[in-house]
Structures are given as structure tokens and as C-alpha cells.
Amino acid sequence: MRVLALLDGTLADPDSPQIRVDDLGLMRGDGVFETILVVGGKPRELTPHLDRLDRSAAMLDMPPPPRAEFERAVELVLGNWSGGAEFALKLVYTRGVDGGDGTPTGFALGMEIGTKVLQQRAEGLSAVTLDRGVDADLAARAPWLLLGAKSLSYAVNMAALREAERRGAAEVVFTTSDGSVLEGPTSTVVVVRGKTLVTPPSELGILPGTTQYALFRAAERAGWTVLVEPIKADELYDAEGVFLASSVRKITRVTVLDGKQLPDSSALLTELQDLYESEY
Amino acid sequence: MRVLALLDGTLADPDSPQIRVDDLGLMRGDGVFETILVVGGKPRELTPHLDRLDRSAAMLDMPPPPRAEFERAVELVLGNWSGGAEFALKLVYTRGVDGGDGTPTGFALGMEIGTKVLQQRAEGLSAVTLDRGVDADLAARAPWLLLGAKSLSYAVNMAALREAERRGAAEVVFTTSDGSVLEGPTSTVVVVRGKTLVTPPSELGILPGTTQYALFRAAERAGWTVLVEPIKADELYDAEGVFLASSVRKITRVTVLDGKQLPDSSALLTELQDLYESEY
């Protein structure tokens, strides 16, 4: 089951070609996207996702995404979805066709959530740390590297996941070259120490996580301390729990890191999941 | 004028949608490409380009590009081109649709060459150096970063060109964080010192240039020394000439670097262009 809505307010067939070969989103990975979780007909964190789409587009010097048109496309997908109660809603916004009049391409696509993600939510996953080849100051020093933009140029994120598979793992925790934790290829890292939740700062050139933010909001209200500060990769082994948060995976625990078993965080996972779900 | 040929041996309309929204080339910048110069009906360096497409695909763990089908698509474009005597032929090869049967998407697209490129070939251009945020060993240490693969994830390359424009320049010379010359976003750097041509080694995580290679082949035959070795950005100012080589731009001289006028290399440019053209 998939539902595709275009920015002009029409539905289109996702099984038929809709994109020209000279679209810069295809030719150059030149565009931005968001993936939103929909549960029971309601998109979660829609405004933060649309705000982040705006910020990513600004980092790429693209025209601001037309919010009303994206919201209409979202409504169209929601209204025409007849699949599972939970699904992924992807928003894509590209620079448009090469040499065209500058009109961006945009659409909203509802898609089923893969069984692997559902299994990982329940069972956790094993991850490896991989060097992202950046230092802590690079994002500020070199904004043209688009660190922290959710662009369509995700080939490296996909290659990192294949490297994880080669190493017998399912996910990646990217680190700076000097061993500071960054993010997953499509997730935010959240670490639990006592009654404190920690995630690395976006100044490192990583994406501010919408799911992580919702979790921190709920946790803070429930009396947890929430910190945004650098985390050394070595410190992951000392934590009570290491989690990957993203819209579609929600909060998923890391059970094995670089081949080493982490402490059993299943009770903690339930607690964090309850906190997160309490937001909706 | 554009001509589009698909891998199944058919022509298609480049002004109509040909790509599905869930193609991973679009969704994730997950694919590879080549841009080939065609002059008088003949593609230049076709085999080196196809070989490089193979290498890029292998770096992305994609199935080998089907050479016979790509060659047939190239022939189709050549046979149906009725535009200018020189044109750009783009080969694109993506991982195919998300959740599909793994069949890659591929096509060959003939396109006119932009007037800006023609003007830069004649007049030269001004460039700026920009930190690519990598060190010299990164490509070997972290192959998942796909340094040196010609992938569709080129958003950073495009952002760097916009940064150059903001600085009043037209092109970029990427450097390592410690000031070693890498490449342009879509070109190879070639430096002239006396009767020696120098280009940086691909081990730095840059693309081996097909045009640079053709030039070096011709130059060596004509008695030049050709070197592949690291170049410090500071050394660019001491060179008799700094050039950007790529299929479509051929060999273009850099006249101004980071706002500083470089020595007049117009006579040298003619000499290098003649050498390069002598290969065809």
C-alpha cells in the first residue's frame, strides 16, 4: 500500500513514473526530505518536521518549501490511506529540473513500515561505530558540506549501513574522527545514565532529532534530566542504555555495540517508549 | 535538444516523467553517473568512462552496470542526436526502486552544453579553495564515505559551487583540512610547473579524471613529465598555470584563485588544449 500526493493537490500513481530524468533531485541528490510517522491517521511531530524541512532547504539555498501545499499533500495521503494503522509519510522537495524555470519538485508519499524496523523496535539491534570523517568544528567551519541538512544525498548513509551488515550488525553510530558520538545514518543517538537522557549537540553537524526531542520533552516533564552534550564513543559502554530514535523506528535499543554486549536495557526501553507515547 | 535512451534499447521522452518517486537514485542519491563529451558524433574516452562507472558502482556495492546495454543506449543517443556538434552525454545508474526486485535503473541522456561552460573554456574562470573536511588518509580508512566514487549524492558539490558564487567566483578547488589540493566539484586539478604536469593522487579520495588522463597521455608522448603527487594549495600560486579538466569543460584555466590573480597562462592553455585534442 502506497499513496502519493503531489504539491498541486492531486493524487498520482506511485507505480508510474512521476519524475523527469533531469530532475536535480535525481541527477545531483539536490533536494531535501523528511520522514514522518503516522499513527491512527495522525502524523506525529508534523510541524517540527516541516520546520526541519525548511531549515534543510535553507542550508541548500532552495526556495522555502510551500507549507500550505505540503500540508495539503499530507492531508491527501492521510485521507486516502487504507493500509496499516502505522505508516511512514515521506516528504520530498528537490531543486526541480536542470535548466528549468527553478520550480522545485515536491511530493508526499505514504508507505508501509518494513517488517525489519518492527522487529528491531521489539528486539533491539546490534550496531557498529563508524568514523564519519569529520571533526567537531567542521560544520561551523564549512557550511557548504551541508552537515546537519537532511538532503537527498544519502549514499554515504546507505553505504555505512551496508558496512554494518558486512560486520554482522544492523545499524551504525557515526563518530567524529576523534571518537565523539554523532548520530545514526537515519537516527538520533540517546544515552541513559541514571535518571539522565543525553544526546549529542547539533553543532557537531548532525540532525536535530524530532523523535529524540519529543522523548526529551516528555522525560523532562516526568522528572528526568535531559542533556545535550558531547558523548565519547567509549562512554557508550558505561551507559545503562543506548538507544536510536527516529520517526519510523520510534525508540530502539542497541543491544550489541562493536561486537560487545551492552547491559540489558529492556526495562528502560519500556519506560522510554511509554514516555514517548505519552506525548500523543 | 535532448535525447534519452533507456537500457532496454528504447528511446524515451526526456520531457515526460520516466522515474518513479521511490527510485533510490532520487530518494537516497543512491546511484552513480558519468558525463561524457561527444564531438562530431564520437564519444571521447567512452571505455574509461564506462570503466569508472563500473568502479563507482562497485564502491556502492551495486551490481555491475550492464556494459552492452549502456553501449546500446549510447549508440541510440548518438544516432538520434540532431543538435550541436559537441554535446554532453550523461550515463545514470541507480539502485532501482525502494523495496523492488533489485533491478537498477539506467539511462543515457544527451544534452546541449551550457553557454557558461563554453565561455569559461575561452576566457578562464576564477576559483576559490574550500575545505572538503577530509584528511589525506580518510578514503583508505573509511571506504563507506565513498570518497572517489562518482555517486548521485552531489548536493555538497553543488553547495560548494554556490559558496564560490557567493564569493564572486565560478569554481572551487577542494582541499583537505590541512591544505592539500583535492579536486573541483566536477573537475580534476592540473598544475603546470616548467615542462611538468601535476595532478593529485586518487588515493586522497578523489576521482581519477578521464580528461586529465587523456591530457597526461598526450603530454607524456610529447616529451612532458607527468606527475601524480600531492600538491599544497599554497603551491598553486607559484605554478605557471592552474587548470580544471573535465569532459565537458575540456581544459579550462584558473585566472584568479581566492581573489588573487594567477600568472597569465593563456599560451599554456592553447598548448595543453592542442595536446588534448591531438588524442582525437
XYZ file of C-alpha atoms in Angstrom:
560
model
C 0.000 0.000 0.000
C 1.383 3.374 -1.025
C -0.333 6.741 -1.556
C 1.321 9.551 -3.485
C 0.170 13.175 -3.397
C 1.736 15.996 -5.389
C 2.104 19.632 -4.386
C -0.585 20.682 -6.854
C -3.138 18.926 -4.689
C -3.606 15.856 -6.849
C -3.058 12.178 -6.194
C -0.731 10.284 -8.523
C 0.157 6.667 -9.146
C 3.330 5.738 -7.212
C 3.852 2.754 -9.520
C 4.075 5.002 -12.584
C 6.972 7.329 -13.403
C 6.406 10.814 -11.975
C 9.891 12.331 -12.093
C 11.873 13.509 -15.107
C 15.371 12.124 -15.656
C 16.818 15.643 -15.461
C 15.324 16.384 -12.051
C 18.216 17.640 -9.916
C 16.950 15.517 -7.042
C 17.933 12.514 -9.139
C 20.878 13.955 -11.091
C 22.634 15.546 -8.097
C 20.868 14.341 -4.937
C 19.984 18.022 -4.775
C 16.972 18.303 -2.531
C 15.731 17.634 0.998
C 13.313 15.271 2.701
C 11.550 14.293 5.902
C 10.073 11.010 7.077
C 7.101 11.298 9.409
C 5.374 8.603 11.423
C 1.600 8.415 11.083
C -0.316 6.524 13.776
C -4.087 6.087 13.671
C -4.454 8.726 10.977
C -2.396 11.337 12.833
C 1.071 12.470 11.725
C 3.443 12.812 14.668
C 5.512 15.994 15.077
C 4.287 17.346 11.740
C 5.217 20.957 12.496
C 8.757 20.132 13.737
C 9.224 18.009 10.594
C 8.032 20.821 8.319
C 10.242 23.269 10.233
C 13.224 20.995 9.734
C 12.397 20.666 6.030
C 12.522 24.476 5.912
C 15.920 24.543 7.623
C 17.361 21.841 5.353
C 16.097 23.711 2.275
C 17.649 26.944 3.557
C 21.004 25.177 4.051
C 20.783 24.135 0.385
C 19.795 27.688 -0.694
C 16.499 26.352 -2.002
C 13.287 28.385 -2.044
C 11.251 27.845 1.144
C 9.089 24.707 0.851
C 5.475 25.817 0.266
C 3.980 24.879 3.622
C 0.307 25.044 2.648
C 0.922 22.809 -0.385
C 2.872 20.288 1.681
C 0.167 20.272 4.343
C -2.459 19.700 1.658
C -0.419 16.831 0.223
C -0.112 15.337 3.708
C -3.893 15.577 4.200
C -4.432 13.907 0.833
C -2.229 10.976 1.775
C -3.876 10.655 5.198
C -7.348 10.770 3.641
C -6.563 8.120 1.064
C -4.542 5.713 3.190
C -6.203 2.331 3.676
C -3.206 0.312 4.834
C -1.902 -0.405 8.336
C -2.619 1.839 11.332
C 1.024 2.945 11.399
C 2.778 4.122 8.277
C 5.686 6.247 7.093
C 4.983 9.516 5.314
C 7.874 10.817 3.280
C 8.080 14.441 2.122
C 10.495 15.125 -0.739
C 11.445 18.535 -2.129
C 14.020 18.847 -4.936
C 15.551 21.754 -6.835
C 13.465 20.824 -9.879
C 14.648 20.054 -13.399
C 18.088 21.002 -14.647
C 17.962 24.210 -16.650
C 14.256 24.623 -15.899
C 12.458 27.676 -14.542
C 13.542 26.933 -10.983
C 10.244 25.401 -9.856
C 11.059 22.774 -7.231
C 9.615 19.275 -7.350
C 7.751 18.119 -4.276
C 5.549 15.285 -3.108
C 4.269 13.341 -0.104
C 4.427 9.552 -0.198
C 2.744 7.236 2.293
C 4.483 3.855 2.637
C 4.114 0.764 4.799
C 6.735 0.311 7.511
C 9.129 -2.546 6.827
C 8.989 -5.650 8.984
C 12.676 -5.286 9.865
C 12.007 -1.988 11.627
C 9.110 -3.501 13.574
C 11.293 -6.405 14.638
C 14.110 -4.065 15.734
C 11.666 -1.982 17.777
C 10.775 -5.129 19.710
C 14.114 -6.942 19.867
C 16.697 -4.205 19.645
C 19.617 -4.315 17.267
C 23.361 -4.560 17.077
C 25.339 -1.553 15.886
C 28.882 -0.643 14.945
C 30.678 2.681 15.321
C 31.969 4.120 12.049
C 34.167 7.149 11.501
C 32.198 9.881 9.685
C 35.472 11.585 8.818
C 34.600 14.911 10.399
C 35.897 16.856 13.367
C 33.759 18.662 15.925
C 34.233 22.136 14.383
C 33.722 21.198 10.738
C 30.012 22.003 10.462
C 30.570 25.576 11.647
C 33.752 25.987 9.588
C 32.448 24.581 6.295
C 28.674 25.058 5.873
C 28.963 24.006 2.207
C 29.457 20.430 3.450
C 25.750 20.543 4.440
C 26.386 18.684 7.683
C 23.087 18.584 9.555
C 20.950 19.059 6.439
C 18.564 16.228 5.618
C 19.439 16.182 1.934
C 18.656 13.595 -0.705
C 22.413 12.895 -0.941
C 22.294 9.913 1.393
C 24.530 7.482 -0.496
C 27.095 7.582 2.332
C 24.409 6.848 4.935
C 23.330 3.836 2.884
C 26.934 2.679 2.370
C 27.514 2.862 6.120
C 24.527 0.571 6.705
C 25.968 -1.934 4.224
C 29.310 -1.760 6.055
C 27.432 -2.518 9.282
C 25.853 -5.559 7.622
C 29.262 -6.743 6.481
C 30.309 -6.565 10.133
C 27.280 -8.580 11.211
C 25.360 -5.614 12.604
C 22.181 -3.793 11.589
C 22.939 -0.188 12.425
C 25.656 2.435 12.663
C 26.689 5.011 15.229
C 28.747 7.584 13.344
C 31.609 9.180 15.272
C 33.949 12.096 14.669
C 37.490 11.127 13.743
C 38.464 11.645 17.405
C 35.733 9.374 18.740
C 32.855 11.679 19.640
C 29.392 10.230 19.040
C 27.411 11.833 16.198
C 24.224 10.079 15.017
C 22.981 7.065 13.117
C 22.602 7.237 9.316
C 18.850 7.744 9.836
C 18.528 8.116 13.621
C 19.494 10.106 16.708
C 21.601 8.590 19.495
C 20.137 8.785 23.009
C 22.113 7.571 26.014
C 20.751 6.884 29.505
C 22.894 7.497 32.594
C 20.939 7.104 35.799
C 17.928 9.364 35.545
C 19.509 11.427 32.775
C 18.991 11.322 28.996
C 21.854 12.578 26.843
C 22.116 13.263 23.122
C 24.956 14.947 21.188
C 24.559 18.607 20.136
C 23.537 19.514 16.587
C 26.533 21.895 16.452
C 28.593 18.785 15.682
C 26.921 18.768 12.263
C 24.139 16.311 12.998
C 20.401 16.444 12.511
C 18.301 17.598 15.467
C 16.001 14.604 16.022
C 12.247 15.124 16.122
C 11.627 11.850 17.986
C 14.509 12.489 20.385
C 13.081 15.958 21.030
C 9.601 14.577 21.765
C 11.135 11.993 24.113
C 13.200 14.624 25.939
C 10.112 16.843 26.280
C 8.152 14.009 27.876
C 11.084 12.867 30.016
C 11.756 16.329 31.363
C 8.104 16.662 32.348
C 8.363 13.317 34.154
C 11.332 14.475 36.218
C 14.254 13.235 34.133
C 17.283 15.394 33.496
C 17.889 15.874 29.758
C 21.266 16.938 28.445
C 22.509 17.899 25.015
C 26.264 17.490 25.180
C 29.128 15.637 23.525
C 29.390 11.915 24.244
C 32.562 9.920 23.752
C 32.108 6.606 21.964
C 33.876 4.849 24.861
C 31.228 6.162 27.250
C 28.528 4.196 25.418
C 29.726 1.022 27.162
C 29.246 2.586 30.609
C 25.690 3.749 29.954
C 22.614 1.985 31.323
C 21.179 2.138 27.841
C 21.996 3.244 24.290
C 19.050 3.948 22.006
C 18.485 5.002 18.415
C 15.496 7.287 17.967
C 13.812 8.085 14.674
C 10.293 8.712 13.468
C 9.697 5.296 11.981
C 11.755 3.215 14.399
C 10.493 5.259 17.407
C 12.969 4.312 20.162
C 15.036 1.212 19.579
C 17.665 -0.137 21.918
C 21.188 -1.072 20.927
C 21.920 -4.479 22.390
C 25.409 -5.037 20.957
C 27.950 -2.358 20.023
C 31.046 -3.220 18.007
C 30.534 -6.842 18.955
C 30.327 -6.187 22.692
C 27.119 -6.926 24.594
C 25.630 -3.825 26.247
C 23.747 -4.000 29.589
C 20.160 -5.241 29.260
C 18.121 -2.083 28.765
C 14.760 -3.699 28.027
C 13.034 -2.322 31.161
C 14.464 1.099 30.366
C 13.203 0.791 26.791
C 9.655 0.201 28.017
C 9.950 3.237 30.269
C 11.209 5.466 27.432
C 8.641 4.126 24.978
C 5.866 4.891 27.480
C 7.236 8.393 27.959
C 7.400 8.926 24.209
C 3.898 7.546 23.602
C 2.529 9.774 26.386
C 3.142 12.710 24.054
C 0.396 11.535 21.658
C 17.837 19.409 -27.776
C 17.932 16.326 -25.594
C 17.861 12.640 -26.433
C 17.054 9.997 -23.854
C 17.764 6.287 -24.298
C 16.880 3.601 -21.773
C 18.771 0.405 -21.011
C 16.089 -1.683 -22.716
C 17.169 -0.219 -26.042
C 14.276 2.208 -26.478
C 14.174 5.961 -26.802
C 12.011 7.896 -24.335
C 10.769 11.451 -24.000
C 13.063 13.428 -21.668
C 10.289 15.991 -21.101
C 7.972 13.330 -19.679
C 8.374 11.645 -16.286
C 10.444 8.451 -16.562
C 11.445 7.808 -12.951
C 9.296 6.605 -10.065
C 9.218 8.662 -6.863
C 10.568 5.688 -4.902
C 13.624 5.242 -7.085
C 16.580 5.106 -4.687
C 18.519 7.369 -7.038
C 16.043 10.083 -6.095
C 15.185 9.028 -2.530
C 18.764 8.460 -1.374
C 21.100 9.794 -4.082
C 21.921 6.101 -4.306
C 23.465 5.550 -7.699
C 26.381 6.527 -9.919
C 26.891 8.525 -13.082
C 29.299 9.616 -15.791
C 29.312 12.622 -18.099
C 30.949 12.061 -21.472
C 31.845 14.594 -24.135
C 30.648 13.831 -27.664
C 32.339 15.659 -30.531
C 31.303 15.171 -34.153
C 29.307 12.076 -33.291
C 32.145 10.410 -31.359
C 32.102 9.944 -27.580
C 35.502 10.718 -26.059
C 37.081 8.247 -23.608
C 33.980 6.055 -23.651
C 35.764 2.987 -22.304
C 37.494 4.850 -19.436
C 34.133 6.393 -18.568
C 32.387 3.010 -18.553
C 35.257 1.548 -16.536
C 34.895 4.336 -13.984
C 31.136 3.775 -13.850
C 31.955 0.139 -13.006
C 34.327 1.210 -10.224
C 31.853 3.693 -8.752
C 29.101 1.060 -8.803
C 31.420 -1.428 -7.080
C 32.204 1.141 -4.352
C 28.448 1.411 -3.776
C 28.049 -2.405 -3.780
C 25.773 -2.176 -6.809
C 25.504 -4.873 -9.463
C 27.955 -4.254 -12.327
C 26.462 -1.831 -14.864
C 25.376 -3.856 -17.923
C 28.002 -2.705 -20.406
C 26.296 -3.881 -23.598
C 23.043 -2.171 -22.629
C 24.830 1.076 -21.783
C 26.762 0.919 -25.061
C 23.497 0.367 -26.945
C 21.906 3.331 -25.151
C 24.925 5.472 -26.057
C 24.613 4.434 -29.713
C 20.914 5.276 -29.652
C 21.594 8.770 -28.361
C 24.400 9.314 -30.873
C 22.214 8.105 -33.725
C 19.305 10.345 -32.788
C 21.181 13.496 -31.886
C 20.482 16.425 -34.214
C 21.754 19.268 -32.043
C 25.185 20.901 -31.826
C 28.412 19.157 -32.918
C 29.533 18.959 -29.291
C 27.233 17.678 -26.596
C 27.236 16.124 -23.144
C 26.191 12.511 -22.714
C 25.196 11.586 -19.214
C 25.009 7.970 -18.041
C 22.993 7.358 -14.874
C 22.695 4.074 -12.978
C 20.669 3.878 -9.745
C 19.900 1.115 -7.266
C 16.330 0.953 -8.597
C 13.092 1.326 -6.691
C 12.890 1.011 -2.923
C 11.715 -2.444 -1.933
C 11.713 -3.598 -5.552
C 13.327 -6.667 -7.060
C 16.761 -5.061 -7.123
C 16.737 -4.179 -10.815
C 18.772 -0.997 -11.228
C 17.504 1.979 -13.207
C 19.737 3.208 -16.013
C 19.685 5.601 -18.911
C 21.800 7.700 -21.266
C 20.842 11.321 -21.787
C 22.296 13.599 -24.463
C 22.198 17.289 -23.531
C 23.433 20.562 -25.040
C 26.474 22.104 -23.354
C 25.672 25.280 -21.413
C 26.961 28.614 -22.719
C 28.692 29.313 -19.384
C 30.980 26.327 -19.884
C 31.832 27.436 -23.428
C 32.632 30.933 -22.170
C 34.835 29.553 -19.375
C 36.725 27.372 -21.842
C 37.622 30.518 -23.780
C 38.087 33.058 -21.004
C 39.090 31.020 -17.978
C 37.439 31.382 -14.614
C 38.021 32.456 -11.055
C 38.029 29.838 -8.311
C 38.136 29.642 -4.545
C 39.652 26.952 -2.331
C 37.184 25.296 0.031
C 37.872 22.820 2.823
C 36.354 19.436 1.932
C 36.648 18.416 5.575
C 38.747 15.319 4.937
C 42.298 14.324 5.726
C 44.676 12.575 3.376
C 44.142 9.093 4.864
C 40.370 9.181 5.192
C 39.493 7.488 1.899
C 41.575 4.428 2.764
C 40.437 4.402 6.396
C 36.702 4.825 5.774
C 35.587 3.419 2.412
C 31.928 3.795 3.473
C 32.362 7.548 2.938
C 32.506 6.765 -0.816
C 35.296 9.273 -1.416
C 36.300 8.939 -5.051
C 33.006 7.401 -6.161
C 31.055 9.382 -8.742
C 27.740 8.965 -6.933
C 24.449 10.764 -7.449
C 24.875 12.278 -3.950
C 26.367 15.517 -5.242
C 24.481 18.024 -3.066
C 27.747 19.046 -1.378
C 29.440 19.595 -4.733
C 26.562 21.831 -5.787
C 26.578 23.697 -2.440
C 30.307 24.355 -2.853
C 29.661 25.937 -6.258
C 27.038 28.207 -4.706
C 29.548 29.159 -1.986
C 32.016 30.048 -4.759
C 29.387 32.266 -6.375
C 28.762 33.985 -3.068
C 32.492 34.737 -3.012
C 32.352 36.132 -6.552
C 33.966 33.112 -8.174
C 32.756 30.440 -10.581
C 34.565 27.337 -9.411
C 36.007 25.502 -6.436
C 39.266 23.769 -5.654
C 38.541 21.461 -2.730
C 41.367 20.980 -0.243
C 41.983 18.652 2.672
C 41.646 20.253 6.098
C 45.439 20.657 6.140
C 45.585 22.406 2.770
C 46.352 19.695 0.238
C 44.700 20.147 -3.162
C 41.951 17.624 -3.983
C 39.728 18.321 -6.999
C 36.932 20.551 -8.229
C 33.307 19.596 -7.553
C 33.077 18.321 -11.145
C 36.690 18.570 -12.369
C 40.290 17.485 -11.925
C 43.029 19.940 -10.948
C 46.087 20.055 -13.221
C 49.081 22.232 -12.372
C 51.933 23.204 -14.720
C 55.475 23.691 -13.388
C 58.016 24.216 -16.174
C 57.651 21.260 -18.524
C 55.831 19.170 -15.913
C 52.120 18.463 -15.438
C 50.999 17.550 -11.927
C 47.677 16.267 -10.562
C 46.879 14.989 -7.053
C 46.667 11.210 -6.474
C 43.294 9.457 -6.329
C 44.390 7.881 -3.023
C 43.363 11.195 -1.442
C 39.768 10.175 -2.127
C 39.265 11.993 -5.403
C 38.009 10.884 -8.771
C 40.621 9.824 -11.345
C 39.947 12.237 -14.220
C 39.337 10.881 -17.707
C 40.197 14.193 -19.391
C 43.243 14.696 -17.176
C 44.356 11.186 -18.054
C 43.960 11.814 -21.795
C 45.920 15.064 -21.456
C 48.721 13.370 -19.493
C 48.893 10.583 -22.095
C 49.309 13.127 -24.894
C 51.709 15.304 -22.894
C 53.977 12.412 -21.984
C 54.180 11.414 -25.641
C 55.136 14.991 -26.480
C 58.031 14.970 -24.018
C 56.403 16.458 -20.917
C 56.956 14.988 -17.479
C 53.684 13.988 -15.833
C 53.446 13.553 -12.094
C 50.689 12.287 -9.834
C 51.574 13.623 -6.412
C 50.159 15.749 -3.580
C 50.037 19.498 -4.213
C 49.779 22.063 -1.435
C 47.206 24.800 -2.016
C 49.919 27.430 -1.438
C 51.907 25.982 -4.332
C 49.131 26.870 -6.762
C 50.287 30.494 -6.689
C 53.804 29.542 -7.758
C 52.692 27.460 -10.735
C 52.892 28.663 -14.323
C 49.309 27.538 -14.742
C 46.409 26.021 -12.821
C 43.757 24.224 -14.875
C 40.481 22.437 -14.274
C 39.937 19.458 -16.560
C 36.647 17.688 -17.140
C 34.880 16.040 -20.032
C 32.536 18.892 -20.830
C 34.801 21.802 -19.898
C 37.842 20.117 -21.513
C 40.773 22.102 -20.080
C 39.941 25.450 -18.541
C 42.416 27.781 -16.918
C 42.000 29.310 -13.488
C 42.755 33.031 -13.810
C 42.028 34.111 -10.233
C 42.348 31.990 -7.081
C 40.899 33.175 -3.780
C 40.823 36.698 -5.189
C 44.482 36.690 -6.262
C 45.401 36.996 -9.923
C 47.372 33.985 -11.210
C 50.092 34.317 -13.898
C 48.710 34.599 -17.437
C 48.527 31.013 -18.683
C 46.706 31.611 -21.951
C 49.623 30.482 -24.158
C 49.988 27.398 -21.964
C 46.263 26.731 -22.249
C 46.496 26.679 -26.052
C 49.427 24.258 -25.824
C 47.543 21.918 -23.457
C 44.332 22.128 -25.482
C 46.274 21.205 -28.634
C 47.864 18.274 -26.826
C 44.472 17.118 -25.563
C 42.803 17.493 -28.978
C 45.658 15.539 -30.595
C 44.275 12.456 -28.855
C 41.124 12.524 -31.041
